[in-house]
mmCIF file of C-alpha atoms and ligand atoms in Angstrom:
data_model
loop_
_atom_site.group_PDB
_atom_site.id
_atom_site.type_symbol
_atom_site.label_atom_id
_atom_site.label_comp_id
_atom_site.label_asym_id
_atom_site.label_seq_id
_atom_site.Cartn_x
_atom_site.Cartn_y
_atom_site.Cartn_z
ATOM 1 C CA MET K 1 76.469 -29.611 51.595
ATOM 2 C CA LYS K 2 76.469 -31.952 48.682
ATOM 3 C CA PHE K 3 73.328 -33.699 47.650
ATOM 4 C CA ALA K 4 74.320 -37.229 49.417
ATOM 5 C CA THR K 5 75.017 -35.396 52.479
ATOM 6 C CA ARG K 6 71.745 -33.336 52.419
ATOM 7 C CA LEU K 7 69.762 -36.470 51.992
ATOM 8 C CA VAL K 8 70.707 -37.805 55.500
ATOM 9 C CA HIS K 9 71.845 -34.483 57.252
ATOM 10 C CA PHE K 10 68.664 -32.363 57.995
ATOM 11 C CA ASP K 11 66.484 -31.643 60.926
ATOM 12 C CA GLY K 12 64.475 -34.845 61.082
ATOM 13 C CA SER K 13 62.851 -34.209 64.416
ATOM 14 C CA PRO K 14 62.409 -30.498 65.158
ATOM 15 C CA LYS K 15 61.720 -29.575 68.775
ATOM 16 C CA ASP K 16 61.852 -33.204 69.869
ATOM 17 C CA PRO K 17 63.766 -33.365 73.301
ATOM 18 C CA TYR K 18 65.190 -36.855 72.719
ATOM 19 C CA HIS K 19 66.859 -35.968 69.364
ATOM 20 C CA PRO K 20 66.043 -39.444 67.526
ATOM 21 C CA MET K 21 67.975 -40.196 64.393
ATOM 22 C CA ALA K 22 64.808 -41.112 62.583
ATOM 23 C CA THR K 23 61.773 -38.897 62.345
ATOM 24 C CA PRO K 24 59.042 -39.951 64.912
ATOM 25 C CA ILE K 25 55.571 -40.962 63.409
ATOM 26 C CA TYR K 26 53.131 -38.604 64.915
ATOM 27 C CA GLN K 27 50.118 -40.932 64.340
ATOM 28 C CA THR K 28 47.587 -38.634 65.632
ATOM 29 C CA ALA K 29 44.535 -36.937 63.992
ATOM 30 C CA THR K 30 44.346 -34.060 66.432
ATOM 31 C CA PHE K 31 46.424 -32.154 68.946
ATOM 32 C CA GLU K 32 45.501 -30.813 72.203
ATOM 33 C CA GLN K 33 45.316 -27.066 72.588
ATOM 34 C CA ASP K 34 45.972 -24.712 75.529
ATOM 35 C CA HIS K 35 43.203 -22.307 74.640
ATOM 36 C CA ALA K 36 39.749 -22.715 72.925
ATOM 37 C CA ASP K 37 40.319 -19.624 70.821
ATOM 38 C CA SER K 38 43.910 -19.781 69.614
ATOM 39 C CA PHE K 39 45.771 -22.724 68.351
ATOM 40 C CA GLY K 40 49.415 -24.065 68.445
ATOM 41 C CA GLU K 41 51.534 -24.902 65.405
ATOM 42 C CA TYR K 42 49.507 -28.082 64.878
ATOM 43 C CA ASP K 43 45.724 -28.653 65.593
ATOM 44 C CA TYR K 44 44.454 -31.325 63.172
ATOM 45 C CA SER K 45 46.476 -33.705 60.856
ATOM 46 C CA ARG K 46 44.539 -32.692 57.735
ATOM 47 C CA SER K 47 45.931 -29.231 58.035
ATOM 48 C CA GLY K 48 49.412 -30.108 59.219
ATOM 49 C CA ASN K 49 51.327 -32.898 61.048
ATOM 50 C CA PRO K 50 55.003 -32.869 62.215
ATOM 51 C CA THR K 51 56.054 -35.946 60.338
ATOM 52 C CA ARG K 52 54.654 -34.578 57.220
ATOM 53 C CA ARG K 53 56.096 -31.292 57.601
ATOM 54 C CA VAL K 54 59.729 -32.772 57.978
ATOM 55 C CA LEU K 55 59.106 -34.711 54.701
ATOM 56 C CA GLU K 56 57.638 -31.580 52.961
ATOM 57 C CA ASP K 57 60.480 -29.401 54.006
ATOM 58 C CA GLN K 58 63.096 -31.797 52.994
ATOM 59 C CA LEU K 59 61.493 -32.215 49.546
ATOM 60 C CA ALA K 60 61.307 -28.348 49.348
ATOM 61 C CA ALA K 61 64.980 -28.003 50.178
ATOM 62 C CA LEU K 62 66.053 -30.887 47.823
ATOM 63 C CA GLU K 63 64.050 -29.225 44.869
ATOM 64 C CA GLY K 64 65.375 -25.568 45.621
ATOM 65 C CA GLY K 65 61.871 -24.461 46.466
ATOM 66 C CA SER K 66 60.553 -22.601 49.599
ATOM 67 C CA ARG K 67 57.633 -24.969 50.401
ATOM 68 C CA GLY K 68 56.697 -28.491 49.634
ATOM 69 C CA PHE K 69 53.382 -30.334 50.077
ATOM 70 C CA CYS K 70 52.717 -34.046 50.288
ATOM 71 C CA PHE K 71 49.566 -35.728 49.022
ATOM 72 C CA SER K 72 48.003 -39.195 49.140
ATOM 73 C CA SER K 73 49.128 -39.908 45.713
ATOM 74 C CA GLY K 74 50.672 -38.217 42.421
ATOM 75 C CA MET K 75 47.176 -37.876 41.224
ATOM 76 C CA ALA K 76 46.076 -35.978 44.232
ATOM 77 C CA ALA K 77 49.204 -33.749 43.795
ATOM 78 C CA ILE K 78 48.167 -33.148 40.186
ATOM 79 C CA LEU K 79 44.760 -32.450 41.108
ATOM 80 C CA ALA K 80 45.665 -29.829 43.760
ATOM 81 C CA VAL K 81 47.560 -28.051 41.116
ATOM 82 C CA THR K 82 44.826 -28.020 38.657
ATOM 83 C CA GLN K 83 42.602 -26.451 41.292
ATOM 84 C CA LEU K 84 44.386 -23.304 41.176
ATOM 85 C CA LEU K 85 42.389 -22.832 37.896
ATOM 86 C CA LYS K 86 38.914 -21.818 37.772
ATOM 87 C CA ALA K 87 36.121 -22.455 35.339
ATOM 88 C CA GLY K 88 36.932 -20.881 31.868
ATOM 89 C CA ASP K 89 40.643 -21.177 32.276
ATOM 90 C CA GLU K 90 42.750 -23.461 30.007
ATOM 91 C CA ILE K 91 45.734 -25.658 30.376
ATOM 92 C CA LEU K 92 48.137 -26.278 27.538
ATOM 93 C CA ALA K 93 49.631 -29.742 28.095
ATOM 94 C CA ASP K 94 52.238 -31.597 26.286
ATOM 95 C CA TRP K 95 50.499 -34.763 24.566
ATOM 96 C CA ASP K 96 52.763 -37.373 26.144
ATOM 97 C CA LEU K 97 51.434 -37.610 29.700
ATOM 98 C CA TYR K 98 50.944 -40.521 32.323
ATOM 99 C CA GLY K 99 47.454 -42.024 31.301
ATOM 100 C CA GLY K 100 46.064 -40.859 34.786
ATOM 101 C CA ALA K 101 46.807 -37.240 34.079
ATOM 102 C CA THR K 102 45.185 -37.574 30.620
ATOM 103 C CA ARG K 103 42.101 -38.962 32.267
ATOM 104 C CA LEU K 104 41.874 -36.431 35.053
ATOM 105 C CA PHE K 105 42.325 -33.913 32.264
ATOM 106 C CA GLY K 106 39.723 -35.147 29.834
ATOM 107 C CA GLU K 107 37.069 -36.487 32.287
ATOM 108 C CA VAL K 108 37.339 -34.673 35.417
ATOM 109 C CA LEU K 109 38.383 -31.087 34.749
ATOM 110 C CA ASN K 110 35.969 -30.847 31.937
ATOM 111 C CA ARG K 111 33.117 -31.113 34.636
ATOM 112 C CA SER K 112 34.464 -27.844 36.187
ATOM 113 C CA ASN K 113 34.739 -26.081 32.793
ATOM 114 C CA ILE K 114 38.477 -26.261 32.640
ATOM 115 C CA LYS K 115 39.723 -26.897 29.050
ATOM 116 C CA VAL K 116 42.921 -28.797 28.388
ATOM 117 C CA ARG K 117 44.576 -28.441 24.959
ATOM 118 C CA TYR K 118 47.435 -30.579 23.665
ATOM 119 C CA VAL K 119 50.473 -29.519 22.032
ATOM 120 C CA ASP K 120 53.979 -30.833 21.040
ATOM 121 C CA ALA K 121 55.880 -29.073 24.041
ATOM 122 C CA SER K 122 59.150 -30.498 22.733
ATOM 123 C CA ASP K 123 58.754 -27.530 20.354
ATOM 124 C CA PRO K 124 58.571 -24.462 22.260
ATOM 125 C CA ALA K 125 57.550 -22.306 19.457
ATOM 126 C CA GLN K 126 54.483 -24.396 19.116
ATOM 127 C CA VAL K 127 53.450 -23.749 22.973
ATOM 128 C CA ALA K 128 54.173 -19.921 22.274
ATOM 129 C CA ALA K 129 51.898 -19.958 19.399
ATOM 130 C CA GLU K 130 49.074 -21.843 21.102
ATOM 131 C CA ILE K 131 48.821 -19.731 24.338
ATOM 132 C CA THR K 132 45.594 -17.808 24.340
ATOM 133 C CA PRO K 133 44.243 -15.220 26.871
ATOM 134 C CA ALA K 134 42.282 -18.085 28.505
ATOM 135 C CA THR K 135 45.645 -20.100 29.143
ATOM 136 C CA ARG K 136 46.709 -20.101 32.730
ATOM 137 C CA MET K 137 49.096 -23.018 32.948
ATOM 138 C CA VAL K 138 51.560 -24.892 30.721
ATOM 139 C CA TYR K 139 51.735 -28.546 31.885
ATOM 140 C CA VAL K 140 54.529 -30.929 31.037
ATOM 141 C CA GLU K 141 56.444 -34.054 31.972
ATOM 142 C CA SER K 142 60.194 -34.165 31.060
ATOM 143 C CA PRO K 143 61.352 -36.804 30.428
ATOM 144 C CA THR K 144 57.799 -37.861 29.274
ATOM 145 C CA ASN K 145 56.199 -41.082 30.051
ATOM 146 C CA PRO K 146 56.340 -43.450 28.210
ATOM 147 C CA MET K 147 58.239 -42.006 25.167
ATOM 148 C CA LEU K 148 60.977 -40.316 27.156
ATOM 149 C CA ARG K 149 60.758 -37.211 25.176
ATOM 150 C CA ILE K 150 62.508 -34.186 26.320
ATOM 151 C CA VAL K 151 61.041 -30.744 26.884
ATOM 152 C CA ASP K 152 63.165 -27.745 26.971
ATOM 153 C CA LEU K 153 62.082 -26.391 30.374
ATOM 154 C CA THR K 154 64.367 -23.336 30.183
ATOM 155 C CA ALA K 155 62.789 -22.205 27.029
ATOM 156 C CA LEU K 156 59.198 -22.954 28.256
ATOM 157 C CA GLY K 157 60.085 -21.097 31.467
ATOM 158 C CA HIS K 158 60.688 -17.873 29.350
ATOM 159 C CA ILE K 159 57.574 -18.336 27.274
ATOM 160 C CA ALA K 160 55.404 -18.794 30.544
ATOM 161 C CA ARG K 161 56.896 -15.815 32.154
ATOM 162 C CA GLN K 162 56.520 -13.771 28.970
ATOM 163 C CA HIS K 163 52.649 -14.521 28.736
ATOM 164 C CA GLY K 164 52.079 -14.607 32.463
ATOM 165 C CA VAL K 165 51.109 -18.280 32.838
ATOM 166 C CA LEU K 166 52.215 -20.980 35.206
ATOM 167 C CA LEU K 167 54.721 -23.594 34.046
ATOM 168 C CA CYS K 168 54.114 -27.081 35.982
ATOM 169 C CA VAL K 169 56.542 -29.587 35.474
ATOM 170 C CA ASP K 170 55.937 -33.411 36.403
ATOM 171 C CA SER K 171 59.616 -34.445 37.293
ATOM 172 C CA SER K 172 58.687 -37.988 38.405
ATOM 173 C CA THR K 173 61.143 -39.566 36.016
ATOM 174 C CA MET K 174 63.945 -37.764 37.273
ATOM 175 C CA SER K 175 63.587 -36.986 40.949
ATOM 176 C CA PRO K 176 65.487 -33.985 42.576
ATOM 177 C CA TYR K 177 68.627 -35.865 42.358
ATOM 178 C CA LEU K 178 68.767 -35.475 38.512
ATOM 179 C CA GLN K 179 66.704 -32.496 37.849
ATOM 180 C CA ASN K 180 65.329 -29.415 39.485
ATOM 181 C CA PRO K 181 62.900 -27.504 37.369
ATOM 182 C CA LEU K 182 62.224 -24.705 39.657
ATOM 183 C CA GLY K 183 65.891 -23.559 39.006
ATOM 184 C CA LEU K 184 65.169 -23.737 35.244
ATOM 185 C CA GLY K 185 62.076 -21.536 35.301
ATOM 186 C CA ALA K 186 59.212 -23.713 36.270
ATOM 187 C CA ASP K 187 56.614 -22.378 38.790
ATOM 188 C CA ILE K 188 55.369 -25.613 40.220
ATOM 189 C CA VAL K 189 57.200 -29.068 40.443
ATOM 190 C CA ILE K 190 55.165 -32.340 40.904
ATOM 191 C CA HIS K 191 56.369 -35.811 41.771
ATOM 192 C CA SER K 192 54.456 -38.945 41.935
ATOM 193 C CA ALA K 193 56.411 -39.799 45.154
ATOM 194 C CA THR K 194 55.288 -43.508 44.561
ATOM 195 C CA LYS K 195 58.340 -43.720 42.133
ATOM 196 C CA PHE K 196 61.947 -42.681 42.863
ATOM 197 C CA LEU K 197 61.272 -40.796 46.085
ATOM 198 C CA CYS K 198 60.020 -43.730 47.720
ATOM 199 C CA GLY K 199 61.904 -46.401 45.690
ATOM 200 C CA HIS K 200 60.548 -49.412 47.383
ATOM 201 C CA SER K 201 57.053 -49.849 45.915
ATOM 202 C CA ASP K 202 55.533 -49.543 49.380
ATOM 203 C CA VAL K 203 53.955 -46.155 49.296
ATOM 204 C CA THR K 204 51.676 -44.105 47.142
ATOM 205 C CA GLY K 205 52.156 -40.461 47.329
ATOM 206 C CA GLY K 206 52.669 -37.265 45.743
ATOM 207 C CA ALA K 207 54.454 -33.982 46.161
ATOM 208 C CA VAL K 208 54.088 -30.487 44.941
ATOM 209 C CA ILE K 209 56.914 -27.991 45.530
ATOM 210 C CA VAL K 210 56.794 -24.304 44.767
ATOM 211 C CA GLN K 211 59.177 -21.213 45.197
ATOM 212 C CA ASP K 212 56.438 -18.340 45.286
ATOM 213 C CA GLU K 213 54.974 -17.620 48.615
ATOM 214 C CA SER K 214 51.467 -16.803 47.371
ATOM 215 C CA LEU K 215 51.395 -20.153 45.242
ATOM 216 C CA ALA K 216 52.530 -21.978 48.503
ATOM 217 C CA LYS K 217 49.639 -20.328 50.198
ATOM 218 C CA GLU K 218 47.146 -21.511 47.686
ATOM 219 C CA ILE K 219 48.593 -24.865 47.670
ATOM 220 C CA ALA K 220 48.487 -25.090 51.446
ATOM 221 C CA PHE K 221 44.839 -24.001 51.467
ATOM 222 C CA LEU K 222 43.664 -26.552 48.789
ATOM 223 C CA GLN K 223 45.609 -29.392 50.594
ATOM 224 C CA ASN K 224 43.817 -28.715 53.760
ATOM 225 C CA ALA K 225 40.475 -27.959 52.041
ATOM 226 C CA THR K 226 40.246 -30.862 50.014
ATOM 227 C CA GLY K 227 41.747 -33.346 52.574
ATOM 228 C CA THR K 228 44.195 -34.971 50.289
ATOM 229 C CA ALA K 229 47.447 -34.871 52.402
ATOM 230 C CA LEU K 230 49.679 -37.880 52.816
ATOM 231 C CA GLY K 231 49.266 -39.777 56.280
ATOM 232 C CA PRO K 232 51.981 -39.862 58.876
ATOM 233 C CA PHE K 233 53.123 -43.434 58.476
ATOM 234 C CA ASP K 234 53.447 -43.061 54.722
ATOM 235 C CA CYS K 235 55.433 -39.857 55.382
ATOM 236 C CA PHE K 236 57.794 -41.694 57.504
ATOM 237 C CA LEU K 237 58.279 -44.465 54.991
ATOM 238 C CA LEU K 238 59.103 -41.810 52.356
ATOM 239 C CA LEU K 239 61.448 -40.150 54.598
ATOM 240 C CA ARG K 240 63.396 -43.536 55.021
ATOM 241 C CA GLY K 241 63.236 -44.263 51.361
ATOM 242 C CA LEU K 242 64.563 -40.727 50.386
ATOM 243 C CA LYS K 243 67.726 -41.241 52.311
ATOM 244 C CA THR K 244 69.078 -43.662 49.844
ATOM 245 C CA LEU K 245 67.745 -41.817 46.681
ATOM 246 C CA LYS K 246 71.323 -41.085 45.395
ATOM 247 C CA LEU K 247 72.552 -44.617 46.044
ATOM 248 C CA ARG K 248 69.700 -46.023 44.426
ATOM 249 C CA MET K 249 69.515 -43.801 41.396
ATOM 250 C CA ASP K 250 73.190 -44.099 40.687
ATOM 251 C CA ALA K 251 72.962 -47.751 40.551
ATOM 252 C CA GLN K 252 69.662 -47.705 38.596
ATOM 253 C CA GLN K 253 70.823 -45.144 36.075
ATOM 254 C CA GLN K 254 74.064 -47.108 35.454
ATOM 255 C CA SER K 255 72.215 -50.366 34.488
ATOM 256 C CA ALA K 256 69.678 -48.386 32.537
ATOM 257 C CA GLU K 257 72.499 -46.964 30.291
ATOM 258 C CA LYS K 258 73.895 -50.554 30.011
ATOM 259 C CA ILE K 259 70.640 -51.802 28.894
ATOM 260 C CA ALA K 260 69.812 -49.035 26.564
ATOM 261 C CA HIS K 261 73.149 -49.597 24.831
ATOM 262 C CA PHE K 262 72.560 -53.329 24.496
ATOM 263 C CA LEU K 263 68.996 -52.785 23.341
ATOM 264 C CA SER K 264 70.052 -50.131 20.669
ATOM 265 C CA LYS K 265 72.287 -52.690 19.084
ATOM 266 C CA HIS K 266 69.766 -55.605 19.220
ATOM 267 C CA ASP K 267 68.529 -56.741 15.752
ATOM 268 C CA LYS K 268 64.984 -57.493 17.208
ATOM 269 C CA ILE K 269 64.492 -53.880 18.540
ATOM 270 C CA THR K 270 63.096 -51.371 16.285
ATOM 271 C CA ALA K 271 63.579 -48.271 18.401
ATOM 272 C CA VAL K 272 65.021 -47.374 21.931
ATOM 273 C CA HIS K 273 63.969 -44.300 23.822
ATOM 274 C CA TYR K 274 66.306 -43.418 26.452
ATOM 275 C CA PRO K 275 67.377 -39.787 27.369
ATOM 276 C CA GLY K 276 70.990 -40.994 28.211
ATOM 277 C CA LEU K 277 71.752 -42.229 24.666
ATOM 278 C CA ALA K 278 73.694 -39.626 22.555
ATOM 279 C CA THR K 279 71.429 -40.574 19.706
ATOM 280 C CA HIS K 280 68.151 -39.634 21.470
ATOM 281 C CA ARG K 281 66.176 -36.773 20.186
ATOM 282 C CA GLY K 282 66.636 -34.034 23.015
ATOM 283 C CA TYR K 283 69.781 -35.566 24.382
ATOM 284 C CA ASP K 284 71.640 -32.151 24.301
ATOM 285 C CA ILE K 285 68.842 -30.341 26.077
ATOM 286 C CA GLN K 286 68.788 -33.168 28.487
ATOM 287 C CA SER K 287 72.335 -32.958 29.087
ATOM 288 C CA LYS K 288 71.947 -29.206 29.814
ATOM 289 C CA GLN K 289 68.867 -29.408 32.129
ATOM 290 C CA ALA K 290 69.456 -32.641 33.999
ATOM 291 C CA ARG K 291 72.084 -34.783 35.430
ATOM 292 C CA GLY K 292 71.662 -37.952 33.691
ATOM 293 C CA GLY K 293 69.101 -40.188 31.597
ATOM 294 C CA GLY K 294 67.610 -41.819 34.612
ATOM 295 C CA ALA K 295 66.387 -45.310 35.051
ATOM 296 C CA VAL K 296 63.339 -45.538 32.904
ATOM 297 C CA LEU K 297 63.438 -46.413 29.039
ATOM 298 C CA SER K 298 61.143 -47.860 26.470
ATOM 299 C CA PHE K 299 61.759 -49.629 23.313
ATOM 300 C CA THR K 300 59.591 -51.259 20.256
ATOM 301 C CA THR K 301 59.609 -54.833 19.426
ATOM 302 C CA GLY K 302 57.958 -55.051 16.018
ATOM 303 C CA SER K 303 54.529 -56.128 17.067
ATOM 304 C CA PRO K 304 52.102 -56.000 20.019
ATOM 305 C CA GLU K 305 52.428 -59.921 20.280
ATOM 306 C CA ALA K 306 56.278 -59.705 20.570
ATOM 307 C CA ALA K 307 55.964 -56.979 23.248
ATOM 308 C CA LYS K 308 53.560 -59.146 25.159
ATOM 309 C CA HIS K 309 55.750 -62.127 24.907
ATOM 310 C CA VAL K 310 58.728 -60.424 26.123
ATOM 311 C CA ALA K 311 57.137 -58.858 29.097
ATOM 312 C CA GLU K 312 55.748 -62.240 29.994
ATOM 313 C CA THR K 313 58.926 -64.060 29.517
ATOM 314 C CA THR K 314 61.483 -62.013 31.589
ATOM 315 C CA GLN K 315 61.966 -63.188 35.057
ATOM 316 C CA LEU K 316 63.740 -60.476 36.909
ATOM 317 C CA PHE K 317 61.738 -57.699 35.165
ATOM 318 C CA ARG K 318 58.322 -58.272 36.789
ATOM 319 C CA ILE K 319 55.210 -57.132 35.021
ATOM 320 C CA ALA K 320 53.869 -54.153 36.962
ATOM 321 C CA VAL K 321 52.747 -50.545 36.336
ATOM 322 C CA SER K 322 54.820 -47.589 37.954
ATOM 323 C CA PHE K 323 58.401 -47.170 37.937
ATOM 324 C CA GLY K 324 61.348 -45.958 40.134
ATOM 325 C CA SER K 325 61.439 -49.016 42.385
ATOM 326 C CA VAL K 326 64.566 -51.051 43.487
ATOM 327 C CA THR K 327 62.859 -54.002 41.772
ATOM 328 C CA SER K 328 63.025 -53.913 38.025
ATOM 329 C CA THR K 329 59.743 -53.811 36.273
ATOM 330 C CA ILE K 330 58.461 -54.157 32.682
ATOM 331 C CA SER K 331 55.223 -52.964 31.223
ATOM 332 C CA VAL K 332 53.319 -52.590 27.973
ATOM 333 C CA PRO K 333 52.056 -49.039 28.244
ATOM 334 C CA VAL K 334 49.049 -49.144 25.970
ATOM 335 C CA LYS K 335 47.699 -51.879 27.721
ATOM 336 C CA MET K 336 48.661 -50.916 31.296
ATOM 337 C CA SER K 337 49.594 -47.401 32.647
ATOM 338 C CA HIS K 338 47.879 -45.723 29.516
ATOM 339 C CA ALA K 339 45.020 -48.158 29.135
ATOM 340 C CA SER K 340 42.729 -45.433 30.249
ATOM 341 C CA THR K 341 43.671 -43.146 27.381
ATOM 342 C CA PRO K 342 41.047 -43.276 24.725
ATOM 343 C CA GLN K 343 42.105 -45.403 21.644
ATOM 344 C CA ALA K 344 41.630 -42.396 19.340
ATOM 345 C CA LEU K 345 44.026 -40.282 21.561
ATOM 346 C CA LYS K 346 46.529 -43.156 21.861
ATOM 347 C CA GLU K 347 46.513 -43.388 17.941
ATOM 348 C CA SER K 348 46.805 -39.469 17.377
ATOM 349 C CA ARG K 349 49.573 -39.429 19.992
ATOM 350 C CA GLY K 350 51.575 -42.342 18.417
ATOM 351 C CA ILE K 351 52.228 -44.431 21.401
ATOM 352 C CA PRO K 352 53.217 -47.542 19.857
ATOM 353 C CA ASP K 353 51.193 -50.712 20.629
ATOM 354 C CA ASP K 354 54.318 -52.698 20.647
ATOM 355 C CA LEU K 355 55.989 -50.260 23.085
ATOM 356 C CA ILE K 356 57.557 -51.847 26.286
ATOM 357 C CA ARG K 357 58.644 -49.695 29.177
ATOM 358 C CA LEU K 358 61.258 -50.692 31.560
ATOM 359 C CA SER K 359 62.057 -49.440 35.037
ATOM 360 C CA VAL K 360 65.504 -50.468 35.955
ATOM 361 C CA GLY K 361 66.184 -51.472 39.632
ATOM 362 C CA ILE K 362 69.178 -52.321 41.718
ATOM 363 C CA GLU K 363 69.805 -56.079 40.785
ATOM 364 C CA ASP K 364 73.020 -57.097 39.385
ATOM 365 C CA PRO K 365 73.343 -55.314 36.004
ATOM 366 C CA ASP K 366 74.646 -58.427 34.340
ATOM 367 C CA GLU K 367 71.731 -60.687 35.343
ATOM 368 C CA LEU K 368 69.330 -58.055 34.143
ATOM 369 C CA LEU K 369 70.970 -58.036 30.690
ATOM 370 C CA GLU K 370 70.905 -61.727 30.661
ATOM 371 C CA ASP K 371 67.157 -61.744 31.673
ATOM 372 C CA LEU K 372 66.172 -59.502 28.784
ATOM 373 C CA ASP K 373 68.659 -61.031 26.210
ATOM 374 C CA SER K 374 67.092 -64.561 26.796
ATOM 375 C CA ALA K 375 63.587 -63.056 26.550
ATOM 376 C CA LEU K 376 64.324 -61.541 23.216
ATOM 377 C CA ARG K 377 66.104 -64.635 22.043
ATOM 378 C CA THR K 378 62.754 -66.523 22.142
ATOM 379 C CA LEU K 379 61.100 -64.067 19.885
HETATM 380 N N1 PLP X 1 53.032 -38.543 37.073
HETATM 381 C C1 PLP X 1 53.709 -39.750 36.407
HETATM 382 C C2 PLP X 1 54.760 -39.426 35.386
HETATM 383 C C3 PLP X 1 53.231 -40.961 36.544
HETATM 384 O O1 PLP X 1 53.836 -41.992 36.018
HETATM 385 C C4 PLP X 1 52.262 -41.375 37.470
HETATM 386 C C5 PLP X 1 51.698 -42.702 37.874
HETATM 387 O O2 PLP X 1 52.410 -43.729 37.144
HETATM 388 C C6 PLP X 1 51.823 -40.198 38.185
HETATM 389 C C7 PLP X 1 52.121 -38.921 37.951
HETATM 390 C C8 PLP X 1 50.633 -40.406 39.123
HETATM 391 O O3 PLP X 1 51.240 -40.825 40.421
HETATM 392 P P1 PLP X 1 50.292 -41.800 41.359
HETATM 393 O O4 PLP X 1 50.296 -43.078 40.800
HETATM 394 O O5 PLP X 1 51.226 -41.714 42.692
HETATM 395 O O6 PLP X 1 49.122 -41.186 41.694
#
């Protein structure tokens, strides 16, 4: 079956005698057992829940993995993956990461003596050169947030295998519709399900998908041991949102392409970062490893004041953190999603303070362009 068909044709209610079209919400914390010394398939929702399992299986299938796991947020998913490591281990991470990931790496993992070093992972040679005997994981986003840099996942997969380290890819900006890192050589895929998987800004959730059975066992253990799984009602909402993933992303991506072209010709805009533009650094790699540029882009306006002004002047693009919703949003990353990143890191990473990030929704594309155009004309 093709992707659009797979999104709606799957076993959404295993073993249910009534064959409902929508997956039932098993809103229960515990399941009655026949015996005191042996349990059925489900005993307690922290360990497993039928609604969650349908979502987890569907995500695993869409990503080409063997097992999926859903968490209460993208950060809980990232945390679970980092808990595969032990004191003394090291993560080699690309420098351009969601601010919350940087905070977790710098201010939480250090408490367990797990070290994170940053490299420019868009240069695979640099990653290979920086791997040490302590390195257990290479951690990247692609495209990255907020600079939309492209990391060559196939090249990193080779390097990771050669050195016996895990490659973990946060693919939130793409969704399984546009990119499948496991097929490119990644060991672990992470999604902030809050973004395109949900699509409606009404759930915070996260997902981890793996192929390898022993990794799956470890993540299952961690999900249960730490109690970070997603609740049944949120799983139901995600299952509902997921069915329209292709429809939404096709529309959002088409509009994002139009907007990126418009901005790249605009005299007030100093740079546009969008992986669907042929001029974008990494475009060729993106064309090989993904099926489009997605619906997130960023651009610079010349000054932080101009960025603030544009963000506050658009009407259809609403000021909000996060991305991937059917409603378009606008943000100034250094003040919003990346505000928690220490100033020195922000400066050394070169995330411009006049950078605006857009997440393009499903509104009429011409109205979105008009909205941006009129905000830019007031500069
Ligand atoms: N990964 C990326 C790329 C993100 O942008 C975010 C949040 O914005 C996260 C992970 C964290 O996800 P959540 O907000 O669902 O915890």
